Coordinates of N, CA and C in Angstrom, one line a residue:
M87 N -48.4 42.3 112.3 CA -46.8 41.9 113.1 C -46.8 41.8 114.2
T88 N -47.2 43.1 115.1 CA -47.8 43.2 116.5 C -48.7 42.7 117.2
T89 N -49.5 42.1 116.3 CA -50.5 40.9 117.1 C -49.9 39.8 117.3
L90 N -48.6 39.4 116.0 CA -48.1 37.8 116.4 C -47.1 38.0 117.1
R91 N -46.7 39.3 117.5 CA -45.3 39.5 118.5 C -46.1 39.0 119.9
L92 N -47.3 39.8 120.1 CA -48.0 39.4 121.4 C -48.4 38.0 121.7
M93 N -49.2 37.4 120.4 CA -49.6 36.3 120.7 C -48.5 34.8 121.0
A94 N -47.4 35.5 120.0 CA -46.2 34.3 120.0 C -45.7 33.6 121.5
P95 N -45.9 34.3 122.5 CA -45.8 33.5 123.6 C -46.6 32.5 124.5
H96 N -48.1 32.8 123.9 CA -49.1 32.6 124.4 C -49.2 30.8 123.5
V97 N -48.8 31.1 122.0 CA -48.9 30.1 121.0 C -47.6 29.0 121.7
Y98 N -46.2 29.6 121.9 CA -45.8 28.8 122.2 C -45.9 28.0 123.9
A99 N -46.7 28.4 124.5 CA -47.0 27.8 125.7 C -47.8 26.4 125.5
I100 N -48.9 26.9 124.3 CA -49.8 25.5 124.1 C -49.1 24.4 123.4
Y101 N -48.0 25.1 122.5 CA -46.9 24.3 121.9 C -46.5 23.2 122.9
R102 N -45.8 23.7 123.7 CA -45.0 23.1 124.6 C -45.9 22.0 125.9
E103 N -46.9 22.3 126.0 CA -47.8 21.8 126.7 C -48.5 20.4 125.9
A104 N -48.7 20.5 124.5 CA -49.0 19.4 123.4 C -47.8 18.8 123.5
A105 N -47.1 19.1 123.1 CA -45.4 18.1 123.0 C -45.2 17.7 124.3
R106 N -45.7 18.0 125.4 CA -45.8 17.1 127.0 C -46.6 15.9 126.5
K107 N -47.9 16.3 126.3 CA -48.5 15.3 126.4 C -48.5 14.3 125.4
R108 N -47.8 14.6 124.5 CA -47.4 13.4 123.6 C -47.0 12.4 123.9
Y109 N -46.4 12.7 124.9 CA -45.4 10.7 125.4 C -45.8 11.0 126.4
P110 N -46.5 9.9 126.7 CA -46.5 9.5 128.3 C -45.4 9.7 129.3
P111 N -45.6 10.1 130.6 CA -44.3 10.5 131.6 C -43.6 9.3 131.7
V112 N -42.1 9.2 131.9 CA -41.4 8.2 131.9 C -40.6 8.2 133.6
R113 N -40.4 7.1 134.4 CA -39.7 7.5 135.0 C -37.8 6.8 135.0
L114 N -37.1 8.0 135.0 CA -35.6 7.3 135.0 C -35.1 7.2 136.5
T115 N -33.9 6.4 137.1 CA -33.6 6.6 138.0 C -32.7 7.7 138.6
P116 N -32.1 8.3 139.3 CA -31.7 9.5 139.6 C -29.8 9.5 138.9
R117 N -29.6 8.0 138.9 CA -28.4 7.9 138.3 C -28.9 8.1 136.5
E118 N -29.9 7.4 136.3 CA -29.9 7.3 134.7 C -30.3 9.0 134.2
L119 N -30.5 9.7 135.3 CA -30.8 11.3 134.8 C -29.3 11.8 135.2
G120 N -28.6 11.9 136.2 CA -27.4 12.1 135.9 C -26.4 12.3 134.8
V121 N -26.6 10.6 134.4 CA -25.8 10.5 133.2 C -26.3 10.9 131.7
L122 N -27.6 11.3 131.6 CA -28.7 12.0 130.8 C -28.0 13.5 130.8
R123 N -27.7 14.1 132.2 CA -27.3 15.3 132.2 C -26.0 15.6 131.8
C124 N -25.5 14.2 132.1 CA -23.6 14.3 131.4 C -23.5 14.3 129.8
V125 N -24.9 13.8 129.5 CA -24.6 14.0 127.8 C -24.8 14.9 127.8
A126 N -26.2 15.9 128.0 CA -26.6 16.9 127.4 C -25.6 17.8 127.4
L127 N -24.2 17.5 128.4 CA -23.5 18.3 128.2 C -22.0 18.5 127.3
G128 N -22.8 17.1 126.6 CA -21.3 16.6 125.7 C -20.1 16.0 126.1
L129 N -20.3 15.3 127.1 CA -19.0 14.8 127.3 C -19.1 13.0 127.0
S130 N -17.8 12.9 127.0 CA -17.9 11.3 126.5 C -18.4 9.7 127.3
T131 N -18.1 8.8 127.0 CA -18.5 7.6 128.1 C -17.6 8.0 128.9
P132 N -16.6 7.8 128.7 CA -15.1 7.6 129.6 C -15.1 9.1 130.7
R133 N -15.6 10.0 130.1 CA -15.8 11.2 130.8 C -16.7 11.7 131.9
I134 N -17.6 10.6 131.5 CA -18.9 10.5 132.4 C -18.7 9.8 133.4
A135 N -18.0 8.6 132.9 CA -17.6 7.5 134.2 C -16.7 8.3 135.0
E136 N -16.0 9.1 134.6 CA -14.6 9.7 135.8 C -15.5 10.5 136.8
Q137 N -16.6 11.4 136.0 CA -17.1 12.3 137.1 C -18.5 11.5 137.9
L138 N -19.1 10.5 136.9 CA -19.3 9.8 138.4 C -18.8 8.5 138.9
S139 N -17.7 8.7 138.7 CA -17.1 7.3 139.4 C -17.6 6.0 139.6
V140 N -17.9 6.0 138.2 CA -18.1 4.4 137.8 C -17.5 3.9 136.9
S141 N -17.7 2.7 136.1 CA -17.2 2.4 134.9 C -17.6 2.8 133.7
A142 N -16.9 2.9 132.6 CA -17.5 3.4 131.0 C -18.8 2.5 130.6
G143 N -18.5 0.9 131.3 CA -19.6 -0.2 130.9 C -20.8 0.0 131.9
T144 N -20.6 0.7 133.1 CA -21.8 1.3 133.9 C -22.4 2.4 133.3
V145 N -21.6 3.3 132.5 CA -22.5 4.7 131.9 C -23.2 3.8 130.6
R146 N -22.4 2.9 129.9 CA -23.6 2.4 128.7 C -24.6 1.8 129.2
K147 N -24.3 0.6 130.5 CA -25.8 0.2 130.7 C -26.7 1.0 131.1
H148 N -26.7 1.9 131.9 CA -27.4 3.3 132.4 C -28.3 3.7 131.0
L149 N -27.1 4.2 129.9 CA -27.9 5.0 128.3 C -28.4 3.9 128.0
E150 N -28.2 2.6 128.2 CA -28.8 1.2 127.6 C -30.5 1.3 128.2
N151 N -30.4 1.1 129.4 CA -31.8 1.3 130.1 C -32.6 2.5 129.9
S152 N -32.0 3.5 129.7 CA -32.7 5.0 129.7 C -33.3 4.7 128.4
F153 N -32.6 4.2 127.3 CA -32.7 4.3 126.0 C -33.9 3.6 125.6
G154 N -34.2 2.2 126.7 CA -35.0 1.1 126.7 C -36.6 1.8 127.2
R155 N -36.2 2.7 128.0 CA -37.8 3.7 128.9 C -38.1 4.4 128.1
L156 N -37.3 5.3 127.5 CA -37.9 6.6 126.5 C -38.2 6.1 125.2
G157 N -38.0 4.9 124.9 CA -38.2 4.2 123.4 C -37.6 5.4 122.4
V158 N -36.2 5.4 122.7 CA -35.4 6.3 121.5 C -33.9 5.2 121.5
S159 N -33.0 5.8 120.4 CA -32.2 5.2 120.3 C -30.7 6.1 119.9
S160 N -30.7 7.0 120.4 CA -30.0 7.4 120.4 C -29.5 8.4 122.0
R161 N -28.6 8.9 121.7 CA -27.8 10.1 122.9 C -29.2 11.6 122.6
A162 N -28.6 11.8 121.2 CA -29.8 13.1 121.8 C -30.9 12.9 121.5
A163 N -31.6 11.9 120.8 CA -33.0 11.5 121.0 C -33.2 11.4 122.6
A164 N -32.9 10.8 123.3 CA -33.1 10.7 125.0 C -32.3 11.9 125.4
V165 N -32.1 13.1 125.4 CA -31.5 13.9 125.9 C -32.7 15.0 125.5
A166 N -33.1 15.1 124.1 CA -34.2 15.8 123.3 C -35.7 15.4 124.2
R167 N -35.8 14.1 124.5 CA -36.6 13.8 125.4 C -37.1 13.7 126.3
V168 N -36.3 13.8 127.8 CA -36.4 14.2 129.1 C -35.8 15.9 129.2
F169 N -34.7 16.5 128.1 CA -34.8 18.0 128.3 C -35.2 18.7 127.3
P170 N -36.8 18.8 127.1 CA -37.2 19.4 125.9 C -36.8 21.0 125.7
E171 N -36.2 21.3 126.5 CA -35.9 23.1 126.8 C -35.1 23.2 127.1
A172 N -33.9 22.1 127.5 CA -32.8 22.2 127.8 C -32.5 23.2 129.2
P173 N -33.2 22.3 130.3 CA -33.0 22.9 131.6 C -32.3 21.8 132.4
W174 N -31.0 21.5 132.1 CA -30.4 20.7 132.9 C -29.2 22.1 133.5
E175 N -28.8 21.3 134.2 CA -27.6 22.1 135.0 C -26.6 22.7 134.4
E176 N -25.6 23.2 135.0 CA -23.7 22.9 134.5 C -23.1 21.8 134.9
T177 N -23.6 21.4 135.7 CA -22.6 19.8 136.1 C -23.7 18.9 135.7
C178 N -23.4 17.7 135.8 CA -24.0 16.4 136.0 C -23.8 15.6 137.3
L179 N -22.9 16.3 138.1 CA -22.7 15.5 139.2 C -24.5 15.1 140.1
E180 N -24.7 14.4 140.9 CA -26.0 14.4 141.4 C -25.8 15.4 142.6
G181 N -27.0 16.0 142.5 CA -26.9 16.8 144.2 C -27.5 16.2 145.1

């Protein structure tokens, strides 16, 4: 058991690296990333629109574009693909 505890961080690092290599890198625009950060924080489309000072239709279009580039079909899948270890910030506003 002690050996397993000592090896766990190293095995996890290998797993993370393999997961990263599984998907080709995808470039999203800063706004698409901002929208996905908001999604990761659990905000609704109208709330994201309010936070980013854009229309709800614009938010939906950014999500649609992100889904296409990422090869996913849901908000949850997009967030999991872009933030596999949940490193998003406390705010979704672009800095």
